[in-house]
mmCIF file of C-alpha atoms in Angstrom:
data_model
loop_
_atom_site.group_PDB
_atom_site.id
_atom_site.type_symbol
_atom_site.label_atom_id
_atom_site.label_comp_id
_atom_site.label_asym_id
_atom_site.label_seq_id
_atom_site.Cartn_x
_atom_site.Cartn_y
_atom_site.Cartn_z
ATOM 1 C CA MET M 1 14.985 -23.916 15.227
ATOM 2 C CA SER M 2 11.411 -24.181 14.184
ATOM 3 C CA PRO M 3 10.569 -25.213 10.584
ATOM 4 C CA THR M 4 10.051 -21.507 9.837
ATOM 5 C CA GLY M 5 13.593 -20.716 10.874
ATOM 6 C CA LYS M 6 12.441 -18.762 13.932
ATOM 7 C CA ILE M 7 13.523 -19.202 17.540
ATOM 8 C CA LYS M 8 11.365 -21.900 19.176
ATOM 9 C CA ALA M 9 10.016 -20.538 22.444
ATOM 10 C CA VAL M 10 7.862 -21.645 25.367
ATOM 11 C CA LEU M 11 6.081 -19.290 27.778
ATOM 12 C CA VAL M 12 5.706 -20.284 31.425
ATOM 13 C CA GLU M 13 3.395 -17.950 33.362
ATOM 14 C CA ASP M 14 0.680 -18.701 35.911
ATOM 15 C CA GLU M 15 -1.284 -15.438 35.532
ATOM 16 C CA ALA M 16 -3.613 -15.489 32.527
ATOM 17 C CA ALA M 17 -3.502 -11.716 31.965
ATOM 18 C CA ALA M 18 0.303 -11.631 32.154
ATOM 19 C CA MET M 19 0.501 -14.597 29.761
ATOM 20 C CA ALA M 20 -1.811 -12.919 27.249
ATOM 21 C CA ALA M 21 0.130 -9.655 27.401
ATOM 22 C CA LEU M 22 3.487 -11.383 26.931
ATOM 23 C CA GLN M 23 2.191 -13.434 23.999
ATOM 24 C CA SER M 24 0.830 -10.291 22.342
ATOM 25 C CA TYR M 25 4.081 -8.376 22.815
ATOM 26 C CA ILE M 26 6.218 -11.199 21.443
ATOM 27 C CA GLN M 27 4.028 -11.710 18.387
ATOM 28 C CA LYS M 28 3.951 -7.987 17.627
ATOM 29 C CA PHE M 29 7.476 -6.851 18.506
ATOM 30 C CA CYS M 30 9.665 -9.994 18.312
ATOM 31 C CA PRO M 31 8.892 -11.612 14.925
ATOM 32 C CA GLN M 32 12.046 -13.749 15.150
ATOM 33 C CA VAL M 33 10.362 -15.734 17.959
ATOM 34 C CA GLN M 34 7.757 -18.456 17.435
ATOM 35 C CA ILE M 35 5.733 -19.433 20.499
ATOM 36 C CA CYS M 36 5.486 -23.234 20.343
ATOM 37 C CA GLY M 37 3.970 -23.931 23.753
ATOM 38 C CA THR M 38 2.837 -22.548 27.099
ATOM 39 C CA ALA M 39 2.624 -23.748 30.702
ATOM 40 C CA GLN M 40 0.994 -22.353 33.843
ATOM 41 C CA ASN M 41 2.916 -24.076 36.637
ATOM 42 C CA SER M 42 6.243 -25.752 37.255
ATOM 43 C CA ARG M 43 5.008 -29.337 36.793
ATOM 44 C CA GLU M 44 3.370 -28.498 33.485
ATOM 45 C CA ALA M 45 6.454 -26.527 32.448
ATOM 46 C CA ILE M 46 8.804 -29.466 32.976
ATOM 47 C CA SER M 47 6.603 -31.682 30.816
ATOM 48 C CA VAL M 48 6.127 -29.097 28.044
ATOM 49 C CA LEU M 49 9.833 -28.237 27.876
ATOM 50 C CA HIS M 50 10.816 -31.882 27.454
ATOM 51 C CA GLU M 51 8.148 -32.353 24.793
ATOM 52 C CA ILE M 52 8.963 -29.263 22.710
ATOM 53 C CA GLN M 53 12.689 -28.837 23.498
ATOM 54 C CA PRO M 54 12.683 -25.101 22.785
ATOM 55 C CA GLU M 55 15.620 -22.785 22.237
ATOM 56 C CA LEU M 56 14.170 -20.067 24.455
ATOM 57 C CA VAL M 57 11.975 -20.112 27.559
ATOM 58 C CA PHE M 58 10.206 -17.109 29.074
ATOM 59 C CA LEU M 59 10.078 -18.349 32.660
ATOM 60 C CA ASP M 60 7.999 -16.907 35.499
ATOM 61 C CA VAL M 61 10.065 -17.008 38.690
ATOM 62 C CA GLU M 62 7.231 -17.703 41.152
ATOM 63 C CA MET M 63 4.448 -20.127 40.221
ATOM 64 C CA PRO M 64 2.425 -23.003 41.686
ATOM 65 C CA PHE M 65 4.137 -26.289 42.623
ATOM 66 C CA GLY M 66 7.619 -24.736 42.690
ATOM 67 C CA ASN M 67 9.587 -21.916 41.146
ATOM 68 C CA ALA M 68 11.735 -21.217 38.083
ATOM 69 C CA PHE M 69 14.796 -22.735 39.688
ATOM 70 C CA ASP M 70 12.954 -26.019 40.329
ATOM 71 C CA VAL M 71 12.045 -26.107 36.629
ATOM 72 C CA LEU M 72 15.634 -25.501 35.548
ATOM 73 C CA ASP M 73 16.866 -28.170 37.966
ATOM 74 C CA ALA M 74 14.486 -30.702 36.411
ATOM 75 C CA CYS M 75 15.491 -29.725 32.854
ATOM 76 C CA GLN M 76 19.259 -29.990 33.091
ATOM 77 C CA ASP M 77 19.197 -32.510 30.231
ATOM 78 C CA LEU M 78 17.875 -29.792 27.886
ATOM 79 C CA GLN M 79 19.653 -26.829 26.311
ATOM 80 C CA PHE M 80 17.809 -23.534 26.033
ATOM 81 C CA GLU M 81 18.229 -19.845 26.777
ATOM 82 C CA THR M 82 16.057 -18.400 29.545
ATOM 83 C CA ILE M 83 14.452 -14.999 29.968
ATOM 84 C CA PHE M 84 13.059 -14.802 33.493
ATOM 85 C CA VAL M 85 9.884 -12.843 34.105
ATOM 86 C CA THR M 86 9.398 -11.659 37.674
ATOM 87 C CA ALA M 87 7.615 -9.259 39.968
ATOM 88 C CA PHE M 88 10.123 -7.404 42.121
ATOM 89 C CA SER M 89 11.708 -9.710 44.664
ATOM 90 C CA GLU M 90 15.024 -9.063 46.374
ATOM 91 C CA TYR M 91 15.791 -12.787 46.486
ATOM 92 C CA SER M 92 15.052 -13.512 42.854
ATOM 93 C CA LEU M 93 16.730 -10.394 41.490
ATOM 94 C CA LYS M 94 19.883 -11.082 43.507
ATOM 95 C CA ALA M 95 20.049 -14.642 42.161
ATOM 96 C CA LEU M 96 19.429 -13.525 38.600
ATOM 97 C CA ASN M 97 21.934 -10.684 38.712
ATOM 98 C CA GLN M 98 24.604 -12.954 40.164
ATOM 99 C CA SER M 99 24.118 -15.306 37.239
ATOM 100 C CA ALA M 100 24.137 -12.486 34.648
ATOM 101 C CA ALA M 101 20.750 -13.814 33.552
ATOM 102 C CA TYR M 102 18.282 -12.145 31.220
ATOM 103 C CA TYR M 103 15.188 -11.036 33.117
ATOM 104 C CA LEU M 104 12.123 -8.837 32.718
ATOM 105 C CA LEU M 105 10.263 -7.101 35.530
ATOM 106 C CA LYS M 106 6.471 -7.164 35.578
ATOM 107 C CA PRO M 107 4.684 -5.361 34.047
ATOM 108 C CA VAL M 108 6.871 -6.185 31.076
ATOM 109 C CA SER M 109 8.405 -3.257 29.180
ATOM 110 C CA ILE M 110 8.301 -3.663 25.394
ATOM 111 C CA GLU M 111 11.733 -2.019 25.078
ATOM 112 C CA GLU M 112 13.250 -4.378 27.651
ATOM 113 C CA LEU M 113 11.578 -7.364 25.970
ATOM 114 C CA ILE M 114 13.058 -6.485 22.577
ATOM 115 C CA LEU M 115 16.486 -5.953 24.155
ATOM 116 C CA ALA M 116 16.427 -9.286 26.000
ATOM 117 C CA VAL M 117 15.277 -11.211 22.908
ATOM 118 C CA THR M 118 17.976 -9.540 20.790
ATOM 119 C CA LYS M 119 20.650 -10.581 23.299
ATOM 120 C CA VAL M 120 19.366 -14.151 23.322
ATOM 121 C CA GLN M 121 19.278 -14.220 19.527
ATOM 122 C CA GLN M 122 22.924 -13.107 19.430
ATOM 123 C CA GLN M 123 23.830 -15.819 21.920
ATOM 124 C CA LEU M 124 22.076 -18.476 19.843
ATOM 125 C CA GLN M 125 23.831 -17.271 16.696
ATOM 126 C CA GLN M 126 27.193 -17.554 18.448
ATOM 127 C CA GLN M 127 26.355 -21.119 19.393
ATOM 128 C CA ARG M 128 25.486 -21.855 15.769
ATOM 129 C CA LEU M 129 28.812 -20.373 14.671
ATOM 130 C CA PHE M 130 30.459 -22.850 17.013
ATOM 131 C CA ASN M 131 28.504 -25.584 15.266
ATOM 132 C CA ARG M 132 29.877 -24.206 11.980
ATOM 133 C CA ASN M 133 33.374 -24.978 13.275
ATOM 134 C CA GLN M 134 32.250 -28.513 14.075
ATOM 135 C CA ILE M 135 31.007 -28.859 10.502
ATOM 136 C CA ILE M 136 34.360 -27.699 9.141
ATOM 137 C CA VAL M 137 36.195 -30.299 11.222
ATOM 138 C CA ALA M 138 33.749 -33.058 10.234
ATOM 139 C CA ASN M 139 34.125 -32.218 6.537
ATOM 140 C CA ALA M 140 37.915 -32.258 6.811
ATOM 141 C CA ARG M 141 37.726 -35.805 8.175
ATOM 142 C CA GLU M 142 35.160 -37.058 5.634
ATOM 143 C CA THR M 143 36.881 -38.605 2.595
ATOM 144 C CA LYS M 144 33.719 -38.936 0.476
ATOM 145 C CA PRO M 145 32.718 -35.480 -0.853
ATOM 146 C CA GLU M 146 29.042 -36.395 -1.164
ATOM 147 C CA LYS M 147 28.968 -37.173 2.565
ATOM 148 C CA GLN M 148 30.308 -33.757 3.461
ATOM 149 C CA GLN M 149 27.965 -31.045 4.707
ATOM 150 C CA VAL M 150 27.302 -27.679 3.129
ATOM 151 C CA ILE M 151 26.019 -24.583 4.923
ATOM 152 C CA LEU M 152 23.083 -22.848 3.222
ATOM 153 C CA PRO M 153 22.661 -19.236 4.428
ATOM 154 C CA THR M 154 18.962 -18.332 4.433
ATOM 155 C CA LEU M 155 17.002 -15.200 5.300
ATOM 156 C CA ASP M 156 16.347 -16.606 8.780
ATOM 157 C CA GLY M 157 19.807 -18.011 9.565
ATOM 158 C CA PHE M 158 21.256 -21.062 7.894
ATOM 159 C CA ASP M 159 20.590 -24.744 7.242
ATOM 160 C CA VAL M 160 23.104 -27.556 7.066
ATOM 161 C CA VAL M 161 22.596 -30.415 4.591
ATOM 162 C CA LYS M 162 24.720 -33.202 3.187
ATOM 163 C CA MET M 163 25.751 -32.674 -0.413
ATOM 164 C CA GLU M 164 24.205 -35.995 -1.390
ATOM 165 C CA GLU M 165 20.790 -34.611 -0.351
ATOM 166 C CA ILE M 166 20.931 -31.828 -2.959
ATOM 167 C CA VAL M 167 19.191 -32.678 -6.250
ATOM 168 C CA ARG M 168 19.653 -29.404 -8.108
ATOM 169 C CA LEU M 169 20.208 -25.670 -7.732
ATOM 170 C CA LYS M 170 18.537 -22.902 -9.691
ATOM 171 C CA GLY M 171 19.633 -19.260 -9.907
ATOM 172 C CA ASN M 172 16.990 -16.850 -8.648
ATOM 173 C CA GLY M 173 18.349 -13.318 -9.011
ATOM 174 C CA ASN M 174 20.509 -12.557 -5.985
ATOM 175 C CA PHE M 175 19.473 -15.887 -4.460
ATOM 176 C CA THR M 176 19.722 -19.575 -5.285
ATOM 177 C CA ASP M 177 16.885 -22.072 -4.906
ATOM 178 C CA VAL M 178 18.243 -25.367 -3.588
ATOM 179 C CA PHE M 179 16.041 -28.430 -4.171
ATOM 180 C CA LEU M 180 16.519 -31.380 -1.803
ATOM 181 C CA ALA M 181 15.815 -35.076 -2.247
ATOM 182 C CA ASP M 182 13.026 -35.022 0.350
ATOM 183 C CA GLY M 183 11.103 -32.433 -1.704
ATOM 184 C CA ARG M 184 12.050 -29.348 0.297
ATOM 185 C CA LYS M 185 13.241 -26.141 -1.352
ATOM 186 C CA LYS M 186 15.606 -23.682 0.332
ATOM 187 C CA MET M 187 16.031 -20.098 -0.847
ATOM 188 C CA VAL M 188 19.688 -19.361 -0.142
ATOM 189 C CA CYS M 189 21.347 -15.957 0.130
ATOM 190 C CA ARG M 190 24.099 -16.684 -2.414
ATOM 191 C CA PHE M 191 24.514 -16.355 -6.186
ATOM 192 C CA LEU M 192 24.509 -19.620 -8.149
ATOM 193 C CA LYS M 193 28.156 -18.929 -9.052
ATOM 194 C CA HIS M 194 29.067 -19.410 -5.363
ATOM 195 C CA PHE M 195 27.905 -23.021 -5.523
ATOM 196 C CA THR M 196 29.617 -23.773 -8.828
ATOM 197 C CA GLU M 197 32.849 -22.883 -7.035
ATOM 198 C CA ILE M 198 32.333 -24.899 -3.832
ATOM 199 C CA LEU M 199 30.374 -27.988 -4.917
ATOM 200 C CA PRO M 200 32.574 -30.831 -6.240
ATOM 201 C CA HIS M 201 31.655 -33.760 -8.504
ATOM 202 C CA PRO M 202 28.896 -35.006 -8.915
ATOM 203 C CA PHE M 203 27.583 -31.431 -9.261
ATOM 204 C CA LEU M 204 27.620 -30.050 -12.775
ATOM 205 C CA ARG M 205 26.527 -26.757 -14.276
ATOM 206 C CA VAL M 206 24.318 -27.431 -17.291
ATOM 207 C CA HIS M 207 22.886 -23.974 -17.879
ATOM 208 C CA LYS M 208 23.512 -20.402 -16.731
ATOM 209 C CA SER M 209 20.645 -20.921 -14.278
ATOM 210 C CA HIS M 210 21.022 -24.597 -13.379
ATOM 211 C CA VAL M 211 23.423 -26.852 -11.482
ATOM 212 C CA ILE M 212 22.450 -30.508 -11.108
ATOM 213 C CA ASN M 213 23.606 -33.518 -9.117
ATOM 214 C CA ILE M 214 24.240 -36.081 -11.854
ATOM 215 C CA HIS M 215 23.298 -38.897 -9.472
ATOM 216 C CA PHE M 216 19.670 -37.754 -9.787
ATOM 217 C CA VAL M 217 19.599 -37.723 -13.610
ATOM 218 C CA LYS M 218 17.103 -40.165 -15.120
ATOM 219 C CA SER M 219 17.536 -39.385 -18.810
ATOM 220 C CA TYR M 220 18.942 -36.934 -21.374
ATOM 221 C CA HIS M 221 17.022 -35.740 -24.417
ATOM 222 C CA LYS M 222 18.970 -34.478 -27.424
ATOM 223 C CA GLY M 223 18.574 -31.065 -28.993
ATOM 224 C CA THR M 224 20.646 -27.938 -29.552
ATOM 225 C CA GLY M 225 21.456 -28.240 -25.901
ATOM 226 C CA GLY M 226 18.760 -30.706 -25.018
ATOM 227 C CA TYR M 227 17.239 -31.203 -21.611
ATOM 228 C CA LEU M 228 17.510 -33.561 -18.659
ATOM 229 C CA THR M 229 14.760 -35.406 -16.851
ATOM 230 C CA LEU M 230 15.557 -35.952 -13.186
ATOM 231 C CA GLN M 231 14.316 -38.788 -10.997
ATOM 232 C CA ASP M 232 11.592 -36.589 -9.497
ATOM 233 C CA GLY M 233 10.267 -35.815 -12.995
ATOM 234 C CA THR M 234 11.710 -32.304 -13.191
ATOM 235 C CA GLU M 235 12.952 -31.241 -16.622
ATOM 236 C CA VAL M 236 16.098 -29.099 -16.690
ATOM 237 C CA GLU M 237 17.252 -27.281 -19.821
ATOM 238 C CA VAL M 238 20.823 -27.855 -20.995
ATOM 239 C CA SER M 239 22.477 -24.987 -22.833
ATOM 240 C CA ALA M 240 24.694 -25.674 -25.859
ATOM 241 C CA ALA M 241 27.691 -24.191 -24.029
ATOM 242 C CA TYR M 242 27.523 -26.911 -21.338
ATOM 243 C CA LYS M 243 26.346 -29.847 -23.468
ATOM 244 C CA ASP M 244 29.785 -31.367 -24.164
ATOM 245 C CA GLN M 245 30.717 -31.137 -20.501
ATOM 246 C CA LEU M 246 27.530 -32.953 -19.536
ATOM 247 C CA LEU M 247 28.008 -35.764 -22.084
ATOM 248 C CA GLU M 248 31.630 -36.192 -20.986
ATOM 249 C CA ALA M 249 30.486 -36.713 -17.394
ATOM 250 C CA PHE M 250 28.374 -39.687 -18.462
ATOM 251 C CA ARG M 251 30.987 -41.357 -20.664
#
């Protein structure tokens, strides 16, 4: 996926007007798709697809220097879903129907575009669920908890990170903000309580709104509860109710 969490897509179309119309429709009616590149012929398409490695390609069937099937033949090392875009052609439609492919007839119908993108999105989500099973198996085989991976459900899908990459978590209403060692922040669709139940040592709840990875603690400052300074300079309040538990962890 793209950094925004959207479906990375490339448009391959040799007619400028058709390209402009398709871009406009996607941007307006398919917000889950991010157009990351375009190409106007098969040679250019092969190069762009290998450079961007998209999840979805809108692929014109007939174009200069070859056709859609030549492009797919040259990109067998890549994995992406394809929505073919074609003017009526008995040959192309027969081939596409036999393969149960997604395709759009020119001029493109907005309703058919939305339907095709929705089907592709569902297919991609199923593939990601399969990856979830791979994560479960990998975690079962990993003996060091900090090396295990955790799935973070977000508004756009989900991210997978190793537990050792998580610095701290902060409750944010119905969500949890997860702060990572590389400076990124993820807003996750789970209550903080969810993570207190699934994250093992070295994660420790120090406040009703804060869970920290004790490996990132730089110093503790006394007080009624006191506060922690983390390695990135962040200060995290410690509530009196969790103070003893925190001090015990460092004994």
